[in-house]
């Protein structure tokens, strides 16, 4: 500025720019000789703020009284106030909330669960009015601030600013805050952020509490797919309308049901139809062609059950299907039994593997051997003239001959025995198609579930056979408990994509085999409700065989009689399909040779017209 006091744009250039006490002192000296009017005009050009308003008035009074020394001192004070104000602005800038910066840096939680702005609003409101802590506090176990500095200030509020209003339960578990210059400065910034705005403390408190619930749950279970589902809760369309309790319930539901399969049904319908690669079409064939067509095969995710009277072949029927699944389809299977012992199951399995036509194609040896002959270790010699035989033509075992010596001799004289050993050795090598077995005569439903899940996780077994489906030990004889067990098995099948086939007890009754219904079950009729398929199987009395006939097609004009055999081991069984989610429910007839455990599906059964 020139000596003549020239101004630019109505305001002194040095006032428009940053001013300090040194410049002001120099100009005051120059202005002493000026007239009062121009001096007042200069002072008027100094920017007035809430901090310097009263001081400027005092300067004007001193100038009016020509007390220039006092005016100069106060102008020095004015410069100091300006510096303090600039320092405070830098502090506020340092602690100012920057939402964009938060998004860029990231935090402890994924973006949907990260809301530092909400945390700052809550803390700021408490600082402005610490009495709010009476109602709006968080217990130690539910508190989950993301910003550690805000957590520290929260501790300060409950022990210091709001200490007189905070209950003991609200303080319990927290340690004292670590107050320092930085925390004091942040408190000032937070108070200023909320002081000029109208916030709803009730809403902020509840929103933050819901967020704390999600954060706690997110950290509690570090499993990615579960954490993702917890984060999704925050993005529910009606999340804003959910209460804290409803958010907690949603978290529980995620934990309880994450193992369940989810899908959007109307997505991918075209590929589903065109590819045809799904459990509805690609079930493994049963050893029975018609049942395979009726049930669409053995389908993972389903529960199948066959009911028979006691001592009529349930375990043998189970072994037949399980062995077919394991060896023909080359799948690992698990057999759970509370009926037959391991030794009896092994003997029945060997018998089945030796005589089953489909399995014979796998091991390459055609042989016919009864279970009784295997049990009694009876084998025919290659040349009966060279070996001593018993009255039935089997190699005779000397009275004092040891087992290992007899085995060694059989290997030399009996091809039949060598064939059996070759087959069992072949089975021993089918490690990838193992048939696992466990006997659980005394068990609970929880133990049954753990057995299945253990083999599923350990061996990835997806085909399970349970002989016989009964209630757990504590609830024997209670019909409805059987449905509970069946429901547990059904849930396992659906949730983990496991095929579970069970046998059930059919009551001893006078009902004709072709007229069987679910009412003929021995215990619970309601078990049918949770099964996908149910077959009721009962032997046809030998004396009534002439009353039945069968056809090769469900609708046919040609029928066949049931041939009567002198061999008591040859039996006929009617199979009534009582439930089938896949469609048809025909009545079929099987011929069983009990000695060889050979089941043959003959066709569709009916009473003669």
Coordinates of C-alpha atoms in Angstrom, one line a residue:
X1 CA 0.0 0.0 0.0
X2 CA 1.3 3.5 -0.9
X3 CA 1.7 6.3 1.6
X4 CA -1.4 7.9 0.2
X5 CA -3.4 4.9 1.4
X6 CA -4.5 3.7 -2.1
X7 CA -6.8 0.7 -2.0
X8 CA -7.6 -2.0 -4.5
X9 CA -11.2 -3.1 -4.9
X10 CA -12.4 -1.4 -1.7
X11 CA -10.2 -3.6 0.6
X12 CA -6.5 -3.2 1.6
X13 CA -4.4 -5.9 -0.2
X14 CA -2.5 -6.7 3.0
X15 CA -5.8 -7.4 4.8
X16 CA -7.1 -9.6 2.1
X17 CA -3.9 -11.7 2.3
X18 CA -2.7 -13.4 5.4
X19 CA -1.9 -10.8 8.0
X20 CA 0.4 -10.9 11.1
X21 CA 1.3 -8.6 14.0
X22 CA 4.6 -7.4 12.4
X23 CA 2.9 -6.0 9.3
X24 CA 0.2 -4.5 11.4
X25 CA 2.7 -2.8 13.7
X26 CA 4.5 -1.2 10.7
X27 CA 1.3 0.1 9.2
X28 CA 0.0 1.4 12.6
X29 CA 3.1 3.6 12.8
X30 CA 2.5 5.0 9.3
X31 CA -1.2 5.6 10.1
X32 CA -0.5 7.6 13.2
X33 CA -0.2 10.7 11.1
X34 CA -3.4 9.9 9.1
X35 CA -6.7 11.3 10.0
X36 CA -9.1 9.3 12.2
X37 CA -11.5 8.5 9.3
X38 CA -9.0 6.5 7.2
X39 CA -7.7 4.7 10.3
X40 CA -11.2 3.4 11.2
X41 CA -11.6 2.4 7.6
X42 CA -8.5 0.2 7.8
X43 CA -9.7 -1.5 11.0
X44 CA -13.1 -2.1 9.4
X45 CA -11.4 -4.1 6.7
X46 CA -10.0 -6.7 9.1
X47 CA -12.1 -9.9 8.9
X48 CA -14.3 -10.2 11.9
X49 CA -14.7 -13.7 13.5
X50 CA -16.4 -14.9 16.7
X51 CA -13.0 -15.1 18.3
X52 CA -11.8 -11.5 17.5
X53 CA -15.0 -9.5 17.4
X54 CA -14.7 -8.1 21.0
X55 CA -11.0 -7.4 20.6
X56 CA -11.5 -5.3 17.4
X57 CA -14.1 -3.2 19.3
X58 CA -11.6 -2.5 22.0
X59 CA -8.9 -1.5 19.4
X60 CA -11.4 1.0 17.9
X61 CA -12.0 2.4 21.4
X62 CA -8.3 2.8 22.0
X63 CA -7.8 4.5 18.7
X64 CA -10.7 6.9 19.4
X65 CA -8.9 7.8 22.6
X66 CA -5.5 8.1 20.7
X67 CA -4.2 5.3 23.0
X68 CA -2.0 3.8 20.2
X69 CA 0.2 1.7 22.6
X70 CA -2.8 -0.2 23.9
X71 CA -4.2 -0.5 20.4
X72 CA -0.8 -2.0 19.3
X73 CA -0.8 -4.5 22.1
X74 CA -4.3 -5.7 21.3
X75 CA -3.4 -6.0 17.6
X76 CA -0.6 -8.3 18.7
X77 CA -3.3 -10.3 20.6
X78 CA -5.3 -10.3 17.4
X79 CA -2.5 -12.0 15.5
X80 CA -2.1 -14.6 18.3
X81 CA -5.8 -15.4 18.1
X82 CA -5.5 -15.8 14.3
X83 CA -2.7 -18.3 14.8
X84 CA -4.7 -20.3 17.3
X85 CA -7.7 -20.4 15.0
X86 CA -5.5 -21.6 12.2
X87 CA -4.0 -24.4 14.5
X88 CA -7.5 -25.5 15.4
X89 CA -8.5 -25.7 11.8
X90 CA -5.6 -27.9 11.1
X91 CA -6.6 -30.2 13.9
X92 CA -10.1 -30.4 12.6
X93 CA -8.8 -31.1 9.1
X94 CA -6.6 -33.9 10.5
X95 CA -9.5 -35.6 12.3
X96 CA -12.2 -34.8 9.8
X97 CA -14.1 -37.9 8.6
X98 CA -13.3 -38.8 5.0
X99 CA -15.7 -41.5 3.6
X100 CA -13.8 -41.8 0.4
X101 CA -10.5 -42.4 2.2
X102 CA -12.2 -45.1 4.3
X103 CA -13.3 -46.9 1.1
X104 CA -9.9 -46.7 -0.3
X105 CA -8.0 -47.9 2.7
X106 CA -10.4 -50.6 3.9
X107 CA -10.7 -51.8 7.5
X108 CA -11.1 -54.8 9.7
X109 CA -14.5 -55.6 8.2
X110 CA -15.8 -55.7 4.7
X111 CA -17.3 -52.5 3.3
X112 CA -21.0 -53.4 4.2
X113 CA -20.0 -53.9 7.9
X114 CA -17.7 -50.8 8.0
X115 CA -19.4 -47.6 9.0
X116 CA -17.1 -45.3 10.9
X117 CA -19.4 -42.4 10.2
X118 CA -22.1 -44.0 12.3
X119 CA -19.6 -44.7 15.1
X120 CA -18.5 -41.0 15.1
X121 CA -22.1 -39.8 15.2
X122 CA -22.8 -42.0 18.2
X123 CA -19.7 -40.9 20.1
X124 CA -20.2 -37.3 19.2
X125 CA -23.7 -37.2 20.6
X126 CA -22.6 -38.8 23.8
X127 CA -19.8 -36.2 24.2
X128 CA -22.3 -33.4 23.6
X129 CA -24.7 -34.9 26.2
X130 CA -23.1 -37.6 28.4
X131 CA -26.4 -38.2 30.2
X132 CA -27.5 -40.2 27.1
X133 CA -25.3 -43.0 28.3
X134 CA -28.0 -43.8 30.8
X135 CA -30.0 -45.4 28.1
X136 CA -27.8 -45.7 25.0
X137 CA -24.9 -47.9 26.1
X138 CA -23.4 -51.2 24.9
X139 CA -22.4 -54.1 27.2
X140 CA -18.8 -55.3 27.0
X141 CA -19.7 -58.5 25.2
X142 CA -21.7 -56.7 22.4
X143 CA -19.5 -53.7 21.9
X144 CA -17.6 -53.9 18.6
X145 CA -16.2 -50.6 17.4
X146 CA -14.0 -50.8 14.3
X147 CA -12.1 -47.6 15.1
X148 CA -9.9 -48.2 18.2
X149 CA -9.7 -44.4 18.8
X150 CA -13.5 -44.2 19.1
X151 CA -13.5 -47.3 21.4
X152 CA -11.0 -45.5 23.6
X153 CA -13.2 -42.4 23.7
X154 CA -16.3 -44.6 24.5
X155 CA -14.4 -45.9 27.5
X156 CA -13.6 -42.3 28.5
X157 CA -17.3 -41.4 28.3
X158 CA -18.5 -44.3 30.5
X159 CA -15.8 -43.7 33.2
X160 CA -15.3 -39.9 33.0
X161 CA -17.6 -37.6 31.0
X162 CA -20.6 -39.8 31.7
X163 CA -19.2 -41.7 34.7
X164 CA -21.9 -40.3 37.0
X165 CA -24.6 -41.6 34.7
X166 CA -23.2 -44.9 33.7
X167 CA -24.5 -48.1 35.4
X168 CA -22.1 -50.7 36.8
X169 CA -23.3 -53.3 34.3
X170 CA -22.4 -50.9 31.4
X171 CA -18.9 -50.4 32.8
X172 CA -18.3 -54.1 33.6
X173 CA -15.5 -55.6 31.5
X174 CA -14.1 -52.4 30.1
X175 CA -10.7 -51.0 31.2
X176 CA -10.0 -47.3 31.6
X177 CA -9.4 -45.0 28.6
X178 CA -6.0 -43.7 27.7
X179 CA -6.5 -40.0 27.4
X180 CA -3.9 -37.9 25.7
X181 CA -3.7 -34.7 23.6
X182 CA -4.7 -36.6 20.5
X183 CA -7.9 -38.0 22.1
X184 CA -8.8 -34.5 23.5
X185 CA -8.5 -33.0 20.0
X186 CA -10.6 -35.8 18.5
X187 CA -13.3 -35.3 21.1
X188 CA -13.5 -31.6 20.1
X189 CA -13.8 -32.5 16.5
X190 CA -16.5 -35.1 17.1
X191 CA -18.6 -32.7 19.2
X192 CA -18.4 -30.1 16.5
X193 CA -19.5 -32.7 13.8
X194 CA -22.8 -33.3 15.5
X195 CA -23.4 -30.0 17.3
X196 CA -25.0 -28.2 14.4
X197 CA -27.0 -31.2 13.1
X198 CA -30.3 -32.8 14.2
X199 CA -29.4 -36.5 14.7
X200 CA -31.8 -39.1 16.1
X201 CA -29.8 -40.8 18.9
X202 CA -32.3 -43.7 19.1
X203 CA -31.9 -44.6 15.5
X204 CA -28.1 -44.2 15.5
X205 CA -27.8 -46.4 18.6
X206 CA -30.0 -49.2 17.2
X207 CA -28.3 -49.1 13.8
X208 CA -24.9 -49.4 15.4
X209 CA -26.1 -52.2 17.7
X210 CA -27.3 -54.2 14.7
X211 CA -23.9 -53.6 13.1
X212 CA -22.2 -54.8 16.2
X213 CA -24.2 -58.0 16.1
X214 CA -23.1 -58.7 12.5
X215 CA -19.5 -57.8 13.2
X216 CA -19.3 -60.1 16.2
X217 CA -20.8 -62.9 14.2
X218 CA -18.5 -62.2 11.3
X219 CA -15.5 -62.6 13.6
X220 CA -16.8 -65.5 15.6
X221 CA -16.9 -68.0 12.6
X222 CA -13.9 -67.5 10.3
X223 CA -15.4 -69.7 7.6
X224 CA -15.7 -67.8 4.3
X225 CA -19.0 -69.0 3.1
X226 CA -20.6 -68.3 6.5
X227 CA -19.0 -64.9 6.8
X228 CA -20.3 -64.0 3.3
X229 CA -23.8 -64.9 4.4
X230 CA -23.5 -62.8 7.5
X231 CA -22.4 -59.8 5.3
X232 CA -25.4 -60.5 3.1
X233 CA -27.7 -59.8 6.0
X234 CA -26.6 -56.1 6.0
X235 CA -27.7 -56.0 2.3
X236 CA -31.1 -57.5 2.8
X237 CA -33.7 -55.4 1.1
X238 CA -35.6 -54.7 4.3
X239 CA -32.5 -54.6 6.6
X240 CA -33.4 -51.0 7.7
X241 CA -36.7 -52.2 9.1
X242 CA -35.2 -55.2 11.0
X243 CA -35.0 -55.0 14.7
X244 CA -31.8 -56.0 16.6
X245 CA -33.5 -59.3 17.6
X246 CA -34.4 -60.0 14.0
X247 CA -30.8 -59.5 12.9
X248 CA -29.7 -61.9 15.7
X249 CA -32.2 -64.4 14.4
X250 CA -31.0 -64.0 10.9
X251 CA -27.4 -64.7 12.0
X252 CA -28.6 -67.9 13.9
X253 CA -30.4 -69.0 10.7
X254 CA -27.2 -68.5 8.7
X255 CA -25.3 -70.7 11.1
X256 CA -27.9 -73.4 11.3
X257 CA -28.8 -73.6 7.6
X258 CA -25.6 -72.7 5.7
X259 CA -25.1 -76.5 5.2
X260 CA -28.4 -76.6 3.3
X261 CA -28.4 -76.1 -0.4
X262 CA -29.7 -72.9 -1.8
X263 CA -30.6 -71.9 -5.3
X264 CA -32.7 -69.5 -7.4
X265 CA -35.0 -72.0 -9.2
X266 CA -35.7 -69.9 -12.3
X267 CA -31.9 -69.5 -13.1
X268 CA -30.3 -71.8 -15.6
X269 CA -33.5 -73.6 -16.6
X270 CA -32.4 -73.9 -20.2
X271 CA -29.1 -75.6 -19.5
X272 CA -30.8 -77.8 -16.8
X273 CA -33.2 -79.0 -19.4
X274 CA -30.7 -79.3 -22.3
X275 CA -27.8 -81.0 -20.5
X276 CA -30.0 -83.5 -18.7
X277 CA -27.2 -84.0 -16.2
X278 CA -28.9 -84.0 -12.9
X279 CA -29.9 -86.3 -10.1
X280 CA -33.3 -86.8 -11.6
X281 CA -31.9 -88.6 -14.6
X282 CA -28.5 -89.9 -13.7
X283 CA -29.3 -92.3 -10.9
X284 CA -27.3 -95.5 -10.7
X285 CA -29.2 -98.5 -12.0
X286 CA -30.4 -101.0 -9.4
X287 CA -29.8 -104.7 -10.1
X288 CA -33.5 -104.7 -11.1
X289 CA -34.4 -103.2 -14.5
X290 CA -38.1 -102.4 -13.7
X291 CA -37.4 -100.9 -10.3
X292 CA -34.6 -98.8 -11.9
X293 CA -37.1 -97.5 -14.4
X294 CA -39.8 -96.9 -11.7
X295 CA -37.5 -95.1 -9.2
X296 CA -35.2 -93.6 -11.9
X297 CA -32.3 -95.5 -10.2
X298 CA -30.3 -94.9 -7.1
X299 CA -30.3 -91.1 -6.7
X300 CA -28.1 -89.2 -4.4
X301 CA -30.0 -86.9 -2.1
X302 CA -32.9 -89.3 -1.7
X303 CA -34.0 -91.8 1.0
X304 CA -35.3 -95.2 -0.2
X305 CA -36.7 -97.9 2.1
X306 CA -37.9 -101.5 1.7
X307 CA -40.0 -103.1 4.4
X308 CA -40.1 -106.9 5.0
X309 CA -41.3 -109.1 7.8
X310 CA -38.7 -110.4 10.3
X311 CA -36.3 -113.1 9.1
X312 CA -37.4 -112.8 5.5
X313 CA -34.1 -111.5 3.9
X314 CA -33.9 -107.8 4.6
X315 CA -30.1 -108.0 5.3
X316 CA -29.5 -110.2 2.2
X317 CA -31.5 -107.8 0.0
X318 CA -29.4 -104.9 1.4
X319 CA -26.2 -106.8 0.6
X320 CA -27.3 -107.5 -2.9
X321 CA -28.0 -103.8 -3.7
X322 CA -24.9 -102.6 -1.8
X323 CA -22.5 -105.0 -3.5
X324 CA -24.0 -104.1 -6.9
X325 CA -23.5 -100.4 -6.2
X326 CA -19.9 -100.9 -5.0
X327 CA -18.6 -103.4 -7.5
X328 CA -20.6 -102.9 -10.7
X329 CA -20.9 -99.1 -10.4
X330 CA -17.5 -98.8 -8.5
X331 CA -18.8 -96.6 -5.7
X332 CA -17.7 -96.6 -2.0
X333 CA -20.6 -97.7 0.2
X334 CA -21.3 -97.8 3.9
X335 CA -23.5 -100.6 5.4
X336 CA -24.8 -99.8 8.9
X337 CA -26.4 -102.8 10.7
X338 CA -28.2 -103.4 13.9
X339 CA -29.3 -106.8 12.7
X340 CA -26.5 -109.0 11.3
X341 CA -23.0 -109.3 12.8
X342 CA -19.9 -108.5 10.8
X343 CA -19.1 -112.2 10.3
X344 CA -22.6 -113.0 8.9
X345 CA -22.4 -109.9 6.7
X346 CA -19.0 -111.0 5.3
X347 CA -20.3 -114.5 4.5
X348 CA -23.4 -113.1 2.8
X349 CA -21.2 -110.7 0.8
X350 CA -18.9 -113.4 -0.4
X351 CA -21.9 -115.5 -1.4
X352 CA -23.4 -112.6 -3.3
X353 CA -20.1 -111.7 -5.1
X354 CA -19.6 -115.2 -6.2
X355 CA -23.0 -115.9 -7.6
X356 CA -24.3 -112.5 -8.9
X357 CA -24.2 -112.5 -12.7
X358 CA -23.4 -108.8 -13.1
X359 CA -20.6 -109.0 -10.5
X360 CA -19.3 -112.2 -12.2
X361 CA -18.7 -110.1 -15.3
X362 CA -16.4 -107.9 -13.2
X363 CA -14.3 -110.6 -11.6
X364 CA -14.5 -112.9 -14.7
X365 CA -15.2 -116.2 -12.9
X366 CA -18.5 -118.1 -13.4
X367 CA -19.2 -120.1 -10.3
X368 CA -22.1 -121.3 -8.3
X369 CA -21.6 -121.7 -4.5
X370 CA -24.1 -121.7 -1.7
X371 CA -23.6 -119.8 1.6
X372 CA -23.9 -123.1 3.5
X373 CA -21.1 -124.7 1.5
X374 CA -18.9 -121.7 2.2
X375 CA -19.7 -121.8 5.8
X376 CA -18.9 -125.5 6.1
X377 CA -15.9 -125.1 3.9
X378 CA -17.1 -127.6 1.3
X379 CA -15.4 -127.7 -2.1
X380 CA -15.5 -130.2 -4.9
X381 CA -12.3 -131.7 -6.2
X382 CA -11.0 -131.6 -9.7
X383 CA -10.9 -135.4 -9.9
X384 CA -13.1 -137.3 -7.4
X385 CA -11.1 -140.5 -8.2
X386 CA -7.9 -139.0 -6.9
X387 CA -9.2 -137.4 -3.7
X388 CA -11.3 -138.8 -0.9
X389 CA -14.7 -137.2 -0.8
X390 CA -17.7 -137.2 1.4
X391 CA -21.2 -138.5 0.5
X392 CA -22.0 -135.2 -1.2
X393 CA -18.9 -135.2 -3.3
X394 CA -16.9 -132.6 -1.5
X395 CA -13.2 -133.0 -0.5
X396 CA -13.1 -134.9 2.7
X397 CA -11.3 -133.3 5.6
X398 CA -9.5 -135.6 7.9
X399 CA -10.5 -135.6 11.5
X400 CA -7.2 -134.2 12.8
X401 CA -6.2 -132.2 9.8
X402 CA -5.4 -128.5 10.6
X403 CA -7.1 -125.7 8.8
X404 CA -4.0 -124.4 7.2
X405 CA -3.1 -127.9 6.0
X406 CA -6.5 -128.4 4.6
X407 CA -6.4 -125.1 2.8
X408 CA -3.1 -125.9 1.2
X409 CA -4.4 -129.3 0.1
X410 CA -7.6 -127.7 -1.4
X411 CA -5.5 -125.3 -3.4
X412 CA -3.9 -128.3 -5.0
X413 CA -6.9 -130.5 -5.6
X414 CA -9.9 -128.1 -6.1
X415 CA -10.3 -125.6 -8.9
X416 CA -13.6 -124.5 -7.3
X417 CA -11.7 -123.5 -4.2
X418 CA -9.0 -121.7 -6.2
X419 CA -11.7 -119.8 -8.1
X420 CA -13.3 -118.7 -4.8
X421 CA -9.9 -117.5 -3.5
X422 CA -9.2 -115.7 -6.8
X423 CA -12.6 -113.9 -6.4
X424 CA -12.0 -112.9 -2.8
X425 CA -8.5 -111.7 -3.7
X426 CA -10.0 -109.6 -6.5
X427 CA -12.4 -108.1 -4.0
X428 CA -9.6 -107.3 -1.6
X429 CA -8.0 -105.1 -4.3
X430 CA -11.2 -103.0 -4.8
X431 CA -10.0 -100.4 -2.4
X432 CA -11.5 -97.6 -4.3
X433 CA -14.9 -99.4 -4.2
X434 CA -14.7 -100.4 -0.6
X435 CA -17.7 -101.7 1.3
X436 CA -17.5 -100.2 4.8
X437 CA -19.4 -101.8 7.6
X438 CA -20.4 -100.7 11.1
X439 CA -22.6 -102.5 13.7
X440 CA -24.6 -100.2 16.0
X441 CA -26.9 -102.3 18.1
X442 CA -27.0 -99.6 20.9
X443 CA -27.1 -96.1 19.6
X444 CA -28.8 -92.7 19.6
X445 CA -30.0 -90.7 16.7
X446 CA -27.1 -88.3 17.2
X447 CA -24.6 -91.2 17.1
X448 CA -26.2 -92.5 13.9
X449 CA -25.8 -89.1 12.3
X450 CA -22.2 -88.8 13.4
X451 CA -21.4 -92.2 11.9
X452 CA -22.7 -91.3 8.5
X453 CA -21.1 -87.8 8.5
X454 CA -17.7 -89.3 9.7
X455 CA -17.6 -91.7 6.7
X456 CA -18.8 -89.0 4.4
X457 CA -16.1 -86.6 5.3
X458 CA -13.3 -89.2 5.8
X459 CA -14.0 -91.4 2.7
X460 CA -16.5 -89.3 0.8
X461 CA -19.0 -92.1 0.9
X462 CA -22.2 -91.0 -0.8
X463 CA -24.1 -94.3 -0.8
X464 CA -25.4 -95.6 2.6
X465 CA -27.4 -98.7 3.5
X466 CA -29.0 -99.0 6.9
X467 CA -30.3 -102.3 8.1
X468 CA -32.7 -102.0 9.9
X469 CA -34.2 -98.5 10.4
X470 CA -35.3 -98.4 14.1
X471 CA -35.8 -95.8 16.8
X472 CA -32.8 -95.0 18.9
X473 CA -32.3 -97.2 22.0
X474 CA -34.0 -94.8 24.4
X475 CA -37.2 -94.7 22.4
X476 CA -37.8 -98.4 21.4
X477 CA -41.4 -99.1 20.8
X478 CA -42.4 -95.4 20.3
X479 CA -43.8 -95.2 16.8
X480 CA -43.4 -91.5 16.2
X481 CA -39.7 -91.7 17.1
X482 CA -39.1 -93.8 14.0
X483 CA -40.3 -90.9 11.9
X484 CA -37.9 -88.6 13.8
X485 CA -35.0 -91.0 12.9
X486 CA -36.1 -91.1 9.3
X487 CA -36.3 -87.3 9.2
X488 CA -32.7 -87.1 10.3
X489 CA -31.6 -89.4 7.6
X490 CA -33.7 -87.5 5.0
X491 CA -32.1 -84.2 6.0
X492 CA -28.6 -85.7 5.7
X493 CA -29.4 -87.1 2.3
X494 CA -30.8 -83.8 1.0
X495 CA -28.2 -81.5 2.5
X496 CA -25.1 -83.6 1.6
X497 CA -26.3 -85.3 -1.6
X498 CA -26.1 -88.8 -0.1
X499 CA -28.2 -91.8 -1.1
X500 CA -29.6 -93.6 2.0
X501 CA -31.4 -96.9 1.6
X502 CA -33.0 -98.4 4.7
X503 CA -34.9 -101.6 5.5
X504 CA -38.0 -101.4 7.7
X505 CA -39.9 -104.0 9.8
X506 CA -43.1 -105.2 8.2
X507 CA -45.7 -106.6 10.6
X508 CA -46.7 -110.2 10.6
X509 CA -50.3 -110.1 9.2
X510 CA -52.8 -111.9 7.0
X511 CA -52.7 -109.2 4.3
X512 CA -52.1 -110.7 0.9
X513 CA -48.7 -109.7 -0.5
X514 CA -50.2 -107.8 -3.4
X515 CA -52.5 -105.9 -1.1
X516 CA -49.8 -104.5 1.3
X517 CA -50.2 -100.9 2.4
X518 CA -48.3 -98.6 4.7
X519 CA -50.7 -99.8 7.5
X520 CA -48.8 -103.1 7.5
X521 CA -45.6 -101.5 8.8
X522 CA -44.7 -102.8 12.2
X523 CA -44.2 -99.5 14.0
X524 CA -44.8 -96.1 12.5
X525 CA -47.0 -95.5 9.5
X526 CA -46.1 -91.8 9.4
X527 CA -42.5 -92.7 8.4
X528 CA -43.7 -92.8 4.8
X529 CA -44.1 -89.0 4.9
X530 CA -40.4 -88.3 4.9
X531 CA -39.2 -91.1 2.5
X532 CA -38.7 -90.6 -1.2
X533 CA -39.5 -94.2 -2.1
X534 CA -41.0 -97.1 -0.2
X535 CA -41.4 -100.7 -1.2
X536 CA -43.3 -103.2 0.8
X537 CA -42.0 -106.8 0.2
X538 CA -43.6 -110.0 1.5
X539 CA -43.1 -113.6 0.6
X540 CA -45.8 -115.4 -1.3
X541 CA -46.9 -118.5 0.5
X542 CA -45.8 -121.6 -1.5
X543 CA -49.3 -123.1 -1.2
X544 CA -50.8 -120.0 -3.0
X545 CA -48.4 -119.7 -5.9
X546 CA -51.1 -120.9 -8.3
X547 CA -53.2 -117.8 -7.5
X548 CA -50.7 -115.4 -9.0
X549 CA -49.3 -114.6 -12.4
X550 CA -46.9 -112.0 -13.8
X551 CA -46.3 -110.2 -17.1
X552 CA -43.2 -108.6 -18.5
X553 CA -45.0 -105.3 -19.1
X554 CA -47.3 -103.4 -16.8
X555 CA -50.0 -103.5 -19.5
X556 CA -49.7 -106.9 -21.3
X557 CA -51.7 -109.7 -22.7
X558 CA -49.3 -112.5 -21.9
X559 CA -48.9 -113.8 -18.4
X560 CA -46.7 -116.4 -16.7
X561 CA -47.4 -118.7 -13.8
X562 CA -45.1 -118.8 -10.8
X563 CA -43.2 -122.1 -11.1
X564 CA -43.1 -124.1 -8.0
X565 CA -39.7 -125.5 -7.0
X566 CA -38.9 -128.4 -4.7
X567 CA -36.0 -126.5 -3.3
X568 CA -37.2 -124.6 -0.2
X569 CA -34.6 -121.9 -0.7
X570 CA -36.3 -120.8 -3.9
X571 CA -39.0 -118.3 -2.9
X572 CA -41.2 -115.6 -4.5
X573 CA -41.7 -112.2 -3.1
X574 CA -44.2 -109.5 -4.0
X575 CA -43.0 -105.9 -4.0
X576 CA -45.6 -103.3 -3.7
X577 CA -44.3 -99.8 -4.5
X578 CA -46.2 -97.8 -1.9
X579 CA -44.5 -94.5 -2.4
X580 CA -42.5 -93.1 -5.4
X581 CA -41.8 -89.4 -5.8
X582 CA -40.6 -90.3 -9.3
X583 CA -43.9 -91.5 -10.6
X584 CA -45.4 -95.0 -11.0
X585 CA -46.3 -97.4 -8.2
X586 CA -46.5 -100.9 -9.6
X587 CA -46.5 -104.3 -7.9
X588 CA -43.6 -106.5 -8.9
X589 CA -42.5 -110.1 -8.2
X590 CA -39.0 -111.3 -7.3
X591 CA -37.6 -114.8 -7.2
X592 CA -35.0 -115.4 -4.5
X593 CA -32.6 -118.3 -4.1
X594 CA -31.8 -117.8 -0.5
X595 CA -28.8 -120.2 -0.6
X596 CA -27.0 -118.2 -3.3
X597 CA -28.5 -114.8 -2.4
X598 CA -29.6 -114.3 -6.0
X599 CA -32.5 -112.0 -6.5
X600 CA -34.3 -112.0 -9.8
X601 CA -36.9 -109.4 -10.9
X602 CA -39.4 -111.3 -13.0
X603 CA -42.0 -108.7 -13.9
X604 CA -45.4 -107.2 -12.9
X605 CA -47.4 -109.3 -10.4
X606 CA -51.2 -109.7 -10.1
X607 CA -53.7 -112.1 -8.8
X608 CA -55.2 -114.3 -11.6
X609 CA -58.4 -112.9 -13.0

